[in-house]
XYZ file of C-alpha atoms in Angstrom:
352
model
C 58.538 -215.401 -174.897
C 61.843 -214.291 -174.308
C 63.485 -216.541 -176.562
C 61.116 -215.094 -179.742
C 61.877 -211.556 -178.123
C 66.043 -211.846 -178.222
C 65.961 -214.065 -181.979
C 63.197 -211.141 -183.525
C 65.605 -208.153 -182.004
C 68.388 -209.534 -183.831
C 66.617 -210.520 -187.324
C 64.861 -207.606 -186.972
C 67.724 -205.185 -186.177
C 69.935 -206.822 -189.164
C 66.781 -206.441 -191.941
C 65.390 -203.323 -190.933
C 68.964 -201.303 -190.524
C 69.068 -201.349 -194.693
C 66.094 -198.709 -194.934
C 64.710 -196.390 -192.311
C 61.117 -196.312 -191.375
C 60.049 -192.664 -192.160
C 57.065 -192.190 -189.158
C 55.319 -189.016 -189.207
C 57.671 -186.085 -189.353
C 60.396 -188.152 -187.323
C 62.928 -190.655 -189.015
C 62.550 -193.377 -186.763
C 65.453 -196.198 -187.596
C 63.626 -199.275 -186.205
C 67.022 -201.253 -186.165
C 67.702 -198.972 -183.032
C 64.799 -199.679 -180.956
C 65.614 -203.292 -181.664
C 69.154 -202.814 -180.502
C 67.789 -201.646 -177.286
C 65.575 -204.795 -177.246
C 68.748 -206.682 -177.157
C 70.220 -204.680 -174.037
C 67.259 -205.384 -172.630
C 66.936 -208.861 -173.160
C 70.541 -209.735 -172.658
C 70.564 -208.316 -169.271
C 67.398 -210.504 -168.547
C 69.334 -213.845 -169.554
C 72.790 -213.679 -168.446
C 71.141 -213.244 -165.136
C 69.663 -216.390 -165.828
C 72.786 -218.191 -167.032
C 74.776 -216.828 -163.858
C 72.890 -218.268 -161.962
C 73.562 -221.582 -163.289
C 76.865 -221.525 -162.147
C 76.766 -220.376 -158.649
C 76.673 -223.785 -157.810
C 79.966 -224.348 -159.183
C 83.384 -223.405 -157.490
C 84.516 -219.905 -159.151
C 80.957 -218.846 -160.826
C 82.384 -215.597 -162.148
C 85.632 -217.384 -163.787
C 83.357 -220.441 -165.534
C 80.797 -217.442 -166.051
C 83.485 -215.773 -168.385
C 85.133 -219.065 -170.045
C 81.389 -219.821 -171.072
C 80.588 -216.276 -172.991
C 84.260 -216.602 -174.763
C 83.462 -219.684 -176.134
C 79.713 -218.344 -177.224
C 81.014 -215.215 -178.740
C 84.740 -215.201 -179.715
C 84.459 -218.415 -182.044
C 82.383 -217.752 -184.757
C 83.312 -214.167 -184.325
C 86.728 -214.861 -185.521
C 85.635 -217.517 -187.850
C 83.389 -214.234 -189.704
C 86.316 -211.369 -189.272
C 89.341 -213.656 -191.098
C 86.776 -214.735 -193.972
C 86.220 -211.062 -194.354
C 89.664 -210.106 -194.922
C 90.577 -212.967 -196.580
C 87.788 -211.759 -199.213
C 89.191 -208.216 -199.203
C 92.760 -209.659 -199.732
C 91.761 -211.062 -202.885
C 89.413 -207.705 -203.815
C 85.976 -210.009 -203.640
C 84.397 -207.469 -200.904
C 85.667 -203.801 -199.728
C 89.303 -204.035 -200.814
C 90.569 -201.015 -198.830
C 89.959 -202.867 -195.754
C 92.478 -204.752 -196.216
C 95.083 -202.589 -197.167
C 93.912 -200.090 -194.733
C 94.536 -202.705 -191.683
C 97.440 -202.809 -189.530
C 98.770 -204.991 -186.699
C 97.664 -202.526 -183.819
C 93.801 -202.010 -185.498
C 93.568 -205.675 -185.729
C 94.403 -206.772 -182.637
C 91.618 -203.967 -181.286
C 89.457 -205.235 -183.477
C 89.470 -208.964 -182.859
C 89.298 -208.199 -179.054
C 85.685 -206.770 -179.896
C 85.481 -204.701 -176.670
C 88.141 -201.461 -177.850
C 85.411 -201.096 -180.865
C 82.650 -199.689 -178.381
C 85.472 -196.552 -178.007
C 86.858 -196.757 -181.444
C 84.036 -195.589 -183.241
C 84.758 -191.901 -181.647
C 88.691 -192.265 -183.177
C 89.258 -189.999 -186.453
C 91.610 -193.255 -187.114
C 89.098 -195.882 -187.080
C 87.819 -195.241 -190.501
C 86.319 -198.707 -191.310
C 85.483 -202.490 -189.397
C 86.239 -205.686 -190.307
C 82.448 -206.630 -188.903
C 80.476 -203.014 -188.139
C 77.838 -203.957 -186.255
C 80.856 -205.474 -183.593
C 80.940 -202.280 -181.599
C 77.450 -203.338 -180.040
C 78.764 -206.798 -178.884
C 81.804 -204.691 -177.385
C 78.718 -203.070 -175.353
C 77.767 -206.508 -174.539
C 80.742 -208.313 -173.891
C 81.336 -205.168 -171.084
C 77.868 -205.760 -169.620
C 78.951 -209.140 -169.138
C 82.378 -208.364 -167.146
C 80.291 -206.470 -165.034
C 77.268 -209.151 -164.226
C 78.876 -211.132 -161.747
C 79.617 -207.984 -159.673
C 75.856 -206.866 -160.069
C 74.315 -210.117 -159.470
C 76.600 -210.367 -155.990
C 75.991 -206.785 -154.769
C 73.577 -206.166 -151.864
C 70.645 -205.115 -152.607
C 71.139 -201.933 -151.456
C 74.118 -200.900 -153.861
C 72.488 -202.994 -156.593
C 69.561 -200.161 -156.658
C 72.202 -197.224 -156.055
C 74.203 -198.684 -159.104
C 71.058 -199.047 -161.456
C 69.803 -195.367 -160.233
C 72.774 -193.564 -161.272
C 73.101 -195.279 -164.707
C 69.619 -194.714 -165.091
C 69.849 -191.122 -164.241
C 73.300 -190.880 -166.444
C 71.707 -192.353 -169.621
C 68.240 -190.335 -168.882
C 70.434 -187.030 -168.723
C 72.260 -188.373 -172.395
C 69.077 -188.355 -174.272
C 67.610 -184.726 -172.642
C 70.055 -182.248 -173.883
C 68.060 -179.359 -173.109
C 68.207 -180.577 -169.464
C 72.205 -181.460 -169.418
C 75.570 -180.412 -170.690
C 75.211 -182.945 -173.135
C 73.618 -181.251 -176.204
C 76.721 -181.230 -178.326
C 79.127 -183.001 -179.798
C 82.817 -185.122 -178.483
C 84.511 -182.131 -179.990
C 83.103 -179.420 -177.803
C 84.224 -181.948 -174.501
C 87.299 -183.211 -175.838
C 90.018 -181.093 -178.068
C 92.143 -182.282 -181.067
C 91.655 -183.587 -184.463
C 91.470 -187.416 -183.417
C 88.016 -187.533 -182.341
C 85.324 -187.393 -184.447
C 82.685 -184.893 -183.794
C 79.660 -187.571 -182.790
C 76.605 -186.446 -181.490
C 76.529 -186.758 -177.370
C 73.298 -188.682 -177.628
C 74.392 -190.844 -180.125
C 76.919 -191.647 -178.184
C 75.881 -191.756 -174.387
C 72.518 -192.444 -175.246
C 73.175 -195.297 -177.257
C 76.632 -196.989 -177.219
C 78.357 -196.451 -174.018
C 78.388 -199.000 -170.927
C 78.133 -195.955 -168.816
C 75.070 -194.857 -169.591
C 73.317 -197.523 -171.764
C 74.030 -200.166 -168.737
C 71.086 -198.993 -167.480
C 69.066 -200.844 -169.858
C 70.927 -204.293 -169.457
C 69.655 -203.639 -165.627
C 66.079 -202.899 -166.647
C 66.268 -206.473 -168.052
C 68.051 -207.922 -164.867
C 65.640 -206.545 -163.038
C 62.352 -208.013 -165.109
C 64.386 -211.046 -164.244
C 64.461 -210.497 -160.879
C 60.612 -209.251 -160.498
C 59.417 -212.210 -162.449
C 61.211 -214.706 -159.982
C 60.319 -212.594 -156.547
C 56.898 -210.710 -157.797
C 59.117 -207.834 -155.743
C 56.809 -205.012 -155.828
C 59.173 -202.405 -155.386
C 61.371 -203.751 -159.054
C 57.189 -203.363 -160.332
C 56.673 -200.012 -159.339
C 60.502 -199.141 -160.876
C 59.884 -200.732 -163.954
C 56.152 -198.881 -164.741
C 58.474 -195.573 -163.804
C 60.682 -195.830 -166.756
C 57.911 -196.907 -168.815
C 55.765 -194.118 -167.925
C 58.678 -191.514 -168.061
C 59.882 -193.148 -171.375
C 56.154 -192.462 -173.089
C 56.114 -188.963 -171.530
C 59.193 -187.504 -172.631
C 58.990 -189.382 -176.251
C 55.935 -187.272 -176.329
C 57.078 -183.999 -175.290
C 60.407 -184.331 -176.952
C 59.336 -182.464 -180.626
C 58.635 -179.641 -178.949
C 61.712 -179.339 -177.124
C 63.918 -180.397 -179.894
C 65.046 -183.032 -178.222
C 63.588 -185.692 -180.610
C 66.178 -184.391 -183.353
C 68.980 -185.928 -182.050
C 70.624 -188.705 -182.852
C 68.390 -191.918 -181.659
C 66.620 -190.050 -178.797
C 63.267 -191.353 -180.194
C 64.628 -194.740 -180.716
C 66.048 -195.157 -177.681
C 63.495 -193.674 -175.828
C 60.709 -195.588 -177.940
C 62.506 -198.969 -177.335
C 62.278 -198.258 -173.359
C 58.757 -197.330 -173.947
C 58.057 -200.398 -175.523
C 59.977 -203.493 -173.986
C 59.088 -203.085 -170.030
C 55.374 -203.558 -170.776
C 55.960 -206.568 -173.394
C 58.368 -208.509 -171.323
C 56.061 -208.065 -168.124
C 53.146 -209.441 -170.414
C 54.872 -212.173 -172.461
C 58.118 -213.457 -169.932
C 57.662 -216.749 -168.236
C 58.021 -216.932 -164.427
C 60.838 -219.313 -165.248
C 63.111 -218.943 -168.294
C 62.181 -222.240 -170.974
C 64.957 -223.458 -173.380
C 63.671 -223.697 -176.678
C 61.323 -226.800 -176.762
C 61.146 -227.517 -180.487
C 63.135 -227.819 -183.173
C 62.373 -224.641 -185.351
C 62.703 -222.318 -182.415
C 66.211 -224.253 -181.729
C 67.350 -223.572 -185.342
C 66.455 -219.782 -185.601
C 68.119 -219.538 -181.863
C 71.054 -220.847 -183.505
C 70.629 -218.434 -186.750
C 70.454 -215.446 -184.832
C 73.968 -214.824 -183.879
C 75.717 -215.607 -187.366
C 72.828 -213.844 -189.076
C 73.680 -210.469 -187.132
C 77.796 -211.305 -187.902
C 77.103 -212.037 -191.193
C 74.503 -209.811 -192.710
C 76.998 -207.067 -193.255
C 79.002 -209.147 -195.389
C 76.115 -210.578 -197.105
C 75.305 -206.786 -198.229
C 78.889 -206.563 -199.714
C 78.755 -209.834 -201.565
C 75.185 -209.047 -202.878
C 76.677 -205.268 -204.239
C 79.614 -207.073 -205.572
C 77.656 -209.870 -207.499
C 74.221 -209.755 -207.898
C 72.398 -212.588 -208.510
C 70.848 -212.458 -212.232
C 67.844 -214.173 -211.368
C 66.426 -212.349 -208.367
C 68.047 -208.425 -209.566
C 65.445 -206.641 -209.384
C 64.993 -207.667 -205.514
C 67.929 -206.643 -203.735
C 66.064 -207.784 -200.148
C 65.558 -211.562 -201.576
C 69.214 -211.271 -202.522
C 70.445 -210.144 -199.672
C 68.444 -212.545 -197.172
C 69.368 -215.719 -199.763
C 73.024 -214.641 -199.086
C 72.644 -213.940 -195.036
C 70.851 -216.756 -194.643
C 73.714 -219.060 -196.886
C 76.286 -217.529 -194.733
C 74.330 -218.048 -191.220
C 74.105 -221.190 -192.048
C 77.573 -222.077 -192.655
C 78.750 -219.935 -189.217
C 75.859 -221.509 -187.314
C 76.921 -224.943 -187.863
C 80.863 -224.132 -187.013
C 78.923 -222.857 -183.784
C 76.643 -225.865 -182.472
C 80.127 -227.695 -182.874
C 81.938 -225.704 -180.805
C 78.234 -225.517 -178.833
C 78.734 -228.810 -177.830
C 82.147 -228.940 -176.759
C 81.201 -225.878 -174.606
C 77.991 -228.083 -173.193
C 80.271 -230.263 -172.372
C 82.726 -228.895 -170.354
C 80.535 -227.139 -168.432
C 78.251 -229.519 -167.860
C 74.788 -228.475 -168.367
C 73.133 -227.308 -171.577
């Protein structure tokens, strides 16, 4: 289902980012094809929770209020615990001596992260992994205006990004085989690889895949042929140029076979597995691990720190059981300051 899709992108992406998956003669990092899932799947569902408020006088403005309270909260509850610990030199004590008024404010508005991580200045993160929910939180500014488009610019829109991120991961077919450095000159940019960057991180380019998911929404609610025959294109494009990509040298780039992989991957999966209709959770253990999912992703980073810091004498020799004991205590903690402020949120909006 989709729920079991969006929870297993984020477990998986957390667990699997500590130790590459070596696949043939390519390093594939499978915590990159399951950020991609994510895109994917988030662009499927806040279609689906727009829609719930179109019924409701200003959609976009109670659209907005709603994904504050689901992301900002427990966010900030995650960020100040982590400096407090580097205050008193628990965790990664140069982060806090290394932060300043100006980085802070950037970084507790999560969004400027998605553009710091080029900045010769941005040398650490309070949570790392918080540049991708910059990419998210964007997608979301933008989903009103794509869900109210005509149809007509709605498919102009998704071509171009499509086209922009496609060009991002070919760089023997674009201008974008290099690095920021040979685009932009001076020493505060760091010299990140184009396709790391396009093909990966950027709204530009990467909102592409948040509309793939949008439209499986849209196909699986209209059986729109035409969204069908789009969807088997990028799949089929996807497989071809994963394929022909070692021999162009294409595949050695930063995440082009991840990225490329994921889209190969999720299109088929989510036509075979998505409901017509999006289901809530209907149980009580798929409830709890939706819950988990968020704090485990803000948290695991931390739990890595803690783990290095103090390992735990009677587990050592297993650094994974450490480190999912110690996500999985944090989680829990963040996940039940969350389902509080859940509720409140439920309320005010008035549907769950």
């Amino acid at each position: 289902s989709e729920n079991g899709l969006r929870y297993s992108s984020i477990y998986f992406g957390c667990f699997c980012g500590l130790q590459p998956f070596r696949w043939a003669l390519i390093k594939i990092q499978l915590g990159i094809i399951a950020v991609v899932g994510f895109y994917f799947i988030s662009g499927y569902l806040m279609r689906v929770s727009f829609e719930k408020f179109t019924g409701f006088q200003n959609p976009a403005f109670r659209f907005y209020i709603d994904r504050f309270w689901r992301i900002f909260p427990a966010f900030l509850l995650v960020a100040f615990v982590t400096i407090f610990l580097s205050f008193l030199n628990i965790t990664s004590p140069t982060l806090y001596s290394s932060l300043t008024l100006r980085s802070l404010i950037m970084e507790l508005l999560i969004i400027p992260q998605n553009f710091l991580v080029v900045s010769e200045y941005f040398s650490g993160s309070i949570i790392p992994p918080a540049w991708s929910v910059g990419t998210e939180l964007q997608w979301y500014i933008l989903v009103p205006f794509v869900f109210l488009l005509p149809k007509a610019a709605r498919w102009l829109v998704f071509l171009s990004l499509l086209f922009g991120h496609f060009m991002a991961l070919n760089p023997t077919l674009s201008t974008y085989g290099g690095t920021l450095c040979d685009y932009l000159s001076g020493a505060s940019f760091k010299c990140m690889r184009m396709t790391d960057l396009l093909g990966y991180r950027l709204i530009f380019f990467v909102g592409a895949v948040f509309m793939l998911g949008d439209m499986i929404g849209v196909y699986r609610r209209n059986q729109n042929v035409q969204h069908l025959i789009m969807l088997c294109v990028v799949t089929i494009y996807s497989l071809i140029f994963f394929i022909s990509a070692p021999s162009t040298g294409d595949i050695n780039s930063p995440y082009v076979a991840e990225v490329s992989l994921g889209m190969m991957i999720i299109v088929p999966f989510a036509l075979l597995s998505f409901d017509h209709a999006y289901s809530k959770p209907d149980n009580y253990i798929d409830r709890l691990i939706g819950r988990m999912a968020y704090p485990v992703f803000l948290t695991h980073i931390l739990a890595t720190q803690l783990v290095d810091a103090y390992s735990l004498d009677f587990i050592r020799s297993n650094r994974l059981a450490e480190f999912t004991l110690v996500t999985i205590l944090l989680a829990a903690i963040v996940a039940a300051f969350q389902h509080y402020i859940d509720k409140k949120r439920y309320e005010s909006r008035g549907f769950s």
